[in-house]
Short mmCIF file of N, CA and C in Angstrom, two decimals:
data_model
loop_
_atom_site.label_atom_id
_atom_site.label_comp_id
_atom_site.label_asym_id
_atom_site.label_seq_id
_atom_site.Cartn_x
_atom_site.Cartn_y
_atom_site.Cartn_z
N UNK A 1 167.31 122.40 210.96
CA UNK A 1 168.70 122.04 211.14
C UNK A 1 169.54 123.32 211.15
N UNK A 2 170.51 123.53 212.09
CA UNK A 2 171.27 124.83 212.52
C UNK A 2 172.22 125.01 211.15
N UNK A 3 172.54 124.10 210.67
CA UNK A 3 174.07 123.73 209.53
C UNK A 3 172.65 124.38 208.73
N UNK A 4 172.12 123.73 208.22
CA UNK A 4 171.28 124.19 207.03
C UNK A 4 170.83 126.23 207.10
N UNK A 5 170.49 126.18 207.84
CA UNK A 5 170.32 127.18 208.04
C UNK A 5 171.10 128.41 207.99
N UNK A 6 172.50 127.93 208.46
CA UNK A 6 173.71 128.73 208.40
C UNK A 6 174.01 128.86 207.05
N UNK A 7 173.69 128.32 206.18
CA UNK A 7 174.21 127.88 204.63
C UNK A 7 173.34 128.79 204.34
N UNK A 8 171.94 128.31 204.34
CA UNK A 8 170.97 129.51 203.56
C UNK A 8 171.61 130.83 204.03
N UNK A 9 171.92 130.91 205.35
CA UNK A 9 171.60 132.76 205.66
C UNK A 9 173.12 133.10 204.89
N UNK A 10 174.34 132.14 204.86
CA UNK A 10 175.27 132.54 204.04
C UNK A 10 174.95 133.00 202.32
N UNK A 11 174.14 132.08 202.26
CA UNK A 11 173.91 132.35 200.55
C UNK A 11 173.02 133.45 200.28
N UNK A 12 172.41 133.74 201.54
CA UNK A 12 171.81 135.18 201.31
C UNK A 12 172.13 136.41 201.21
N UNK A 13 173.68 135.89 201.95
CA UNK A 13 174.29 137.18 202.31
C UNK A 13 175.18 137.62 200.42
N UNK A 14 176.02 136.86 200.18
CA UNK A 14 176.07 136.69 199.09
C UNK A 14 175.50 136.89 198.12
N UNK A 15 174.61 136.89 197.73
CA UNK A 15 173.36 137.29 196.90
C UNK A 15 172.85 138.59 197.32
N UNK A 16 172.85 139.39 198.31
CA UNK A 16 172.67 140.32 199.10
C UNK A 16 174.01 141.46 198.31
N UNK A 17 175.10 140.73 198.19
CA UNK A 17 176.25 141.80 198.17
C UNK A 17 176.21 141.36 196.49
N UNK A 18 176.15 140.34 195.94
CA UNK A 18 176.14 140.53 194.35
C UNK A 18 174.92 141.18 193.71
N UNK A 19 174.06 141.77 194.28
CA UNK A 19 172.41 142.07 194.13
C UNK A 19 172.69 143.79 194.43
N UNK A 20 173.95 144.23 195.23
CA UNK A 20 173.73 145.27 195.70
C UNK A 20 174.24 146.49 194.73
N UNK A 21 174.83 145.68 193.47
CA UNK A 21 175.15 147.04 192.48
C UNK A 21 173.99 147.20 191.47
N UNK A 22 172.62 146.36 191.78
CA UNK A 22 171.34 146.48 191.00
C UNK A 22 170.25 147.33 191.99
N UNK A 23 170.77 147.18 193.09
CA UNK A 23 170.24 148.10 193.76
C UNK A 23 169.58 149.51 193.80
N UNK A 24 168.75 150.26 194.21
CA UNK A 24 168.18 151.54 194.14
C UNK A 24 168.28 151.91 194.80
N UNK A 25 168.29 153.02 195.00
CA UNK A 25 168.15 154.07 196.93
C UNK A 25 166.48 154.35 197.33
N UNK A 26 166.23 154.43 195.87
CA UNK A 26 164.40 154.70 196.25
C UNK A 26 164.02 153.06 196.75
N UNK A 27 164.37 152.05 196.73
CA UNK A 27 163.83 151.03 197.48
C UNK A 27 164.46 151.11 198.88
N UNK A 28 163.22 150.62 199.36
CA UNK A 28 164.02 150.06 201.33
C UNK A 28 164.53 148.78 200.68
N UNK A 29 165.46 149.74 202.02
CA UNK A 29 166.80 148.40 202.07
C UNK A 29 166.51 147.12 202.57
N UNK A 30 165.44 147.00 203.87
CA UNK A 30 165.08 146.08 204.67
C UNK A 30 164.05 145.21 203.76
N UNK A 31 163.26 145.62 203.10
CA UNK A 31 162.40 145.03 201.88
C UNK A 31 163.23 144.16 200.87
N UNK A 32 163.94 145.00 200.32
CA UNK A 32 165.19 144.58 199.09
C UNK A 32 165.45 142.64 199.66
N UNK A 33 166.54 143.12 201.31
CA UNK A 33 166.87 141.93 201.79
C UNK A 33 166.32 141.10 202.20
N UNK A 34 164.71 141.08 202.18
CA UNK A 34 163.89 140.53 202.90
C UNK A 34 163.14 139.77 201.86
N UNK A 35 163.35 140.16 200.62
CA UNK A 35 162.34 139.65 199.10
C UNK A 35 163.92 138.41 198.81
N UNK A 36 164.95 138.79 198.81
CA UNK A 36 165.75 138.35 198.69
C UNK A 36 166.45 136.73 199.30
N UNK A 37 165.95 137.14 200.75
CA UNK A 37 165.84 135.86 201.84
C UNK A 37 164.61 135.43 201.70
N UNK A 38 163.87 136.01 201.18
CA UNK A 38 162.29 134.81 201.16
C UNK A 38 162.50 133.87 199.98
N UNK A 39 162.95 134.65 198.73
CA UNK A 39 162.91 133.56 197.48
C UNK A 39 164.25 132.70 197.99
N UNK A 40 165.29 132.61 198.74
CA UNK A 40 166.52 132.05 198.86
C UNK A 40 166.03 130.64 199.30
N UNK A 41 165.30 131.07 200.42
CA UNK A 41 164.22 129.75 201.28
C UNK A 41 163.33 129.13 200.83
N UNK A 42 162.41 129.80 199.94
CA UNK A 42 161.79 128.89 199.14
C UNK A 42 162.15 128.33 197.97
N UNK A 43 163.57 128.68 197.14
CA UNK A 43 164.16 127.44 196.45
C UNK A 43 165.36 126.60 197.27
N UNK A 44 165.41 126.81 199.01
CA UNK A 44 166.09 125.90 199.37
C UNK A 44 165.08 124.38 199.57
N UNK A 45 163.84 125.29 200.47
CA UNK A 45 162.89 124.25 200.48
C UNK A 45 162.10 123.56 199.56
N UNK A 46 162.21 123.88 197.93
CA UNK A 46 161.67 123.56 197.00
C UNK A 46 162.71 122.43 196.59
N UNK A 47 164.51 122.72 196.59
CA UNK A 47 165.29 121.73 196.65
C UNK A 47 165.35 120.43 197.44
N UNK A 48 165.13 120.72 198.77
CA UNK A 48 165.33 119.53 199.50
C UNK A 48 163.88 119.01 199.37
N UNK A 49 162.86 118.96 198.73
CA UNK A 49 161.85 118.08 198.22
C UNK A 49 162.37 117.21 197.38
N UNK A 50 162.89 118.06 196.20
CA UNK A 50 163.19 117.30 194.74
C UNK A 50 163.99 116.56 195.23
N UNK A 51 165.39 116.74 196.04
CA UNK A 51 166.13 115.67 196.30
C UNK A 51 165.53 114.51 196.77
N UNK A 52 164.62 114.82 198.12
CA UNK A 52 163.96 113.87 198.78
C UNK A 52 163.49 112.72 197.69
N UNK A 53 162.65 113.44 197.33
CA UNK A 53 161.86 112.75 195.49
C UNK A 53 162.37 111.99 194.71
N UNK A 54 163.50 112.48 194.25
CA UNK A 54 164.84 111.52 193.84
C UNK A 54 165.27 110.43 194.35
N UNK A 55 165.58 110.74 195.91
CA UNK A 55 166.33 109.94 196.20
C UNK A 55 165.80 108.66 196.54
N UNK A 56 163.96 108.95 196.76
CA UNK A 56 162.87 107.48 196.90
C UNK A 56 162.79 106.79 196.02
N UNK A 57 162.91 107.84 194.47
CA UNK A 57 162.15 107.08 193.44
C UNK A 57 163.53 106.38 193.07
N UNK A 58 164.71 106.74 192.76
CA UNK A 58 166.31 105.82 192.43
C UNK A 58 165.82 104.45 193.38
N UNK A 59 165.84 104.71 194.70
CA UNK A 59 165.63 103.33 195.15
C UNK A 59 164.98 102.67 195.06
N UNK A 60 163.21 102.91 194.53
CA UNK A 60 162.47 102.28 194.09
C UNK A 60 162.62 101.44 193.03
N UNK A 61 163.63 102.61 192.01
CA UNK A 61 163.77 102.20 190.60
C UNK A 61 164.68 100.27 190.45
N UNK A 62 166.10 100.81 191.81
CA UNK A 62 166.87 99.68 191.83
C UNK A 62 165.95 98.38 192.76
N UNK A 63 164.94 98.19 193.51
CA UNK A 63 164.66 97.61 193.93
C UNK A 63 163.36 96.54 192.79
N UNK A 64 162.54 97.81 192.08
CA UNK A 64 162.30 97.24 190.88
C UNK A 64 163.17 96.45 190.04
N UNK A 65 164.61 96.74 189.68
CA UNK A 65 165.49 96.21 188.89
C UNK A 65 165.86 94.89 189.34
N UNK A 66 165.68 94.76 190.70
CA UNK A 66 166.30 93.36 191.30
C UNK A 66 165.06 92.36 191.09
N UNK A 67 163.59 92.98 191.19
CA UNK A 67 163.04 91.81 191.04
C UNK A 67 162.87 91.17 189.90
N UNK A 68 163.11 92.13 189.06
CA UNK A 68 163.15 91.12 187.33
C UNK A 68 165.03 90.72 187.09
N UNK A 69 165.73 90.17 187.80
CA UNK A 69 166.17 89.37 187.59
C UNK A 69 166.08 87.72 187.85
#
């Protein structure tokens, strides 16, 4: 999804510029931003599981609830 995507690379950037007064000169820069955008993506995609996860098992939960009335 283009929207999703735009969000991550925003929040990278962000994290990129609050990350940049921990910064070193002896590290590459391209590495730095690149360790940075990999973990960003894998707790976006680790998020939209859990939501997913959530949002089956709530409806499971209320559909359980209806049959014991």
């Amino acid at each position: 999804n283009s929207s999703e995507a735009e969000d991550v690379s925003q929040e990278v950037w962000v994290k990129v510029i609050q990350a940049s007064k921990n910064y070193q000169a002896k590290d590459k820069c391209r590495s730095w931003i690149l360790q940075i955008t990999r973990n960003t993506c894998f707790t976006f995609i680790k998020n939209q599981r859990r939501v997913y996860f959530v949002g089956e098992e709530t409806h499971l939960l209320e559909v359980d609830d209806e049959k014991q009335e």
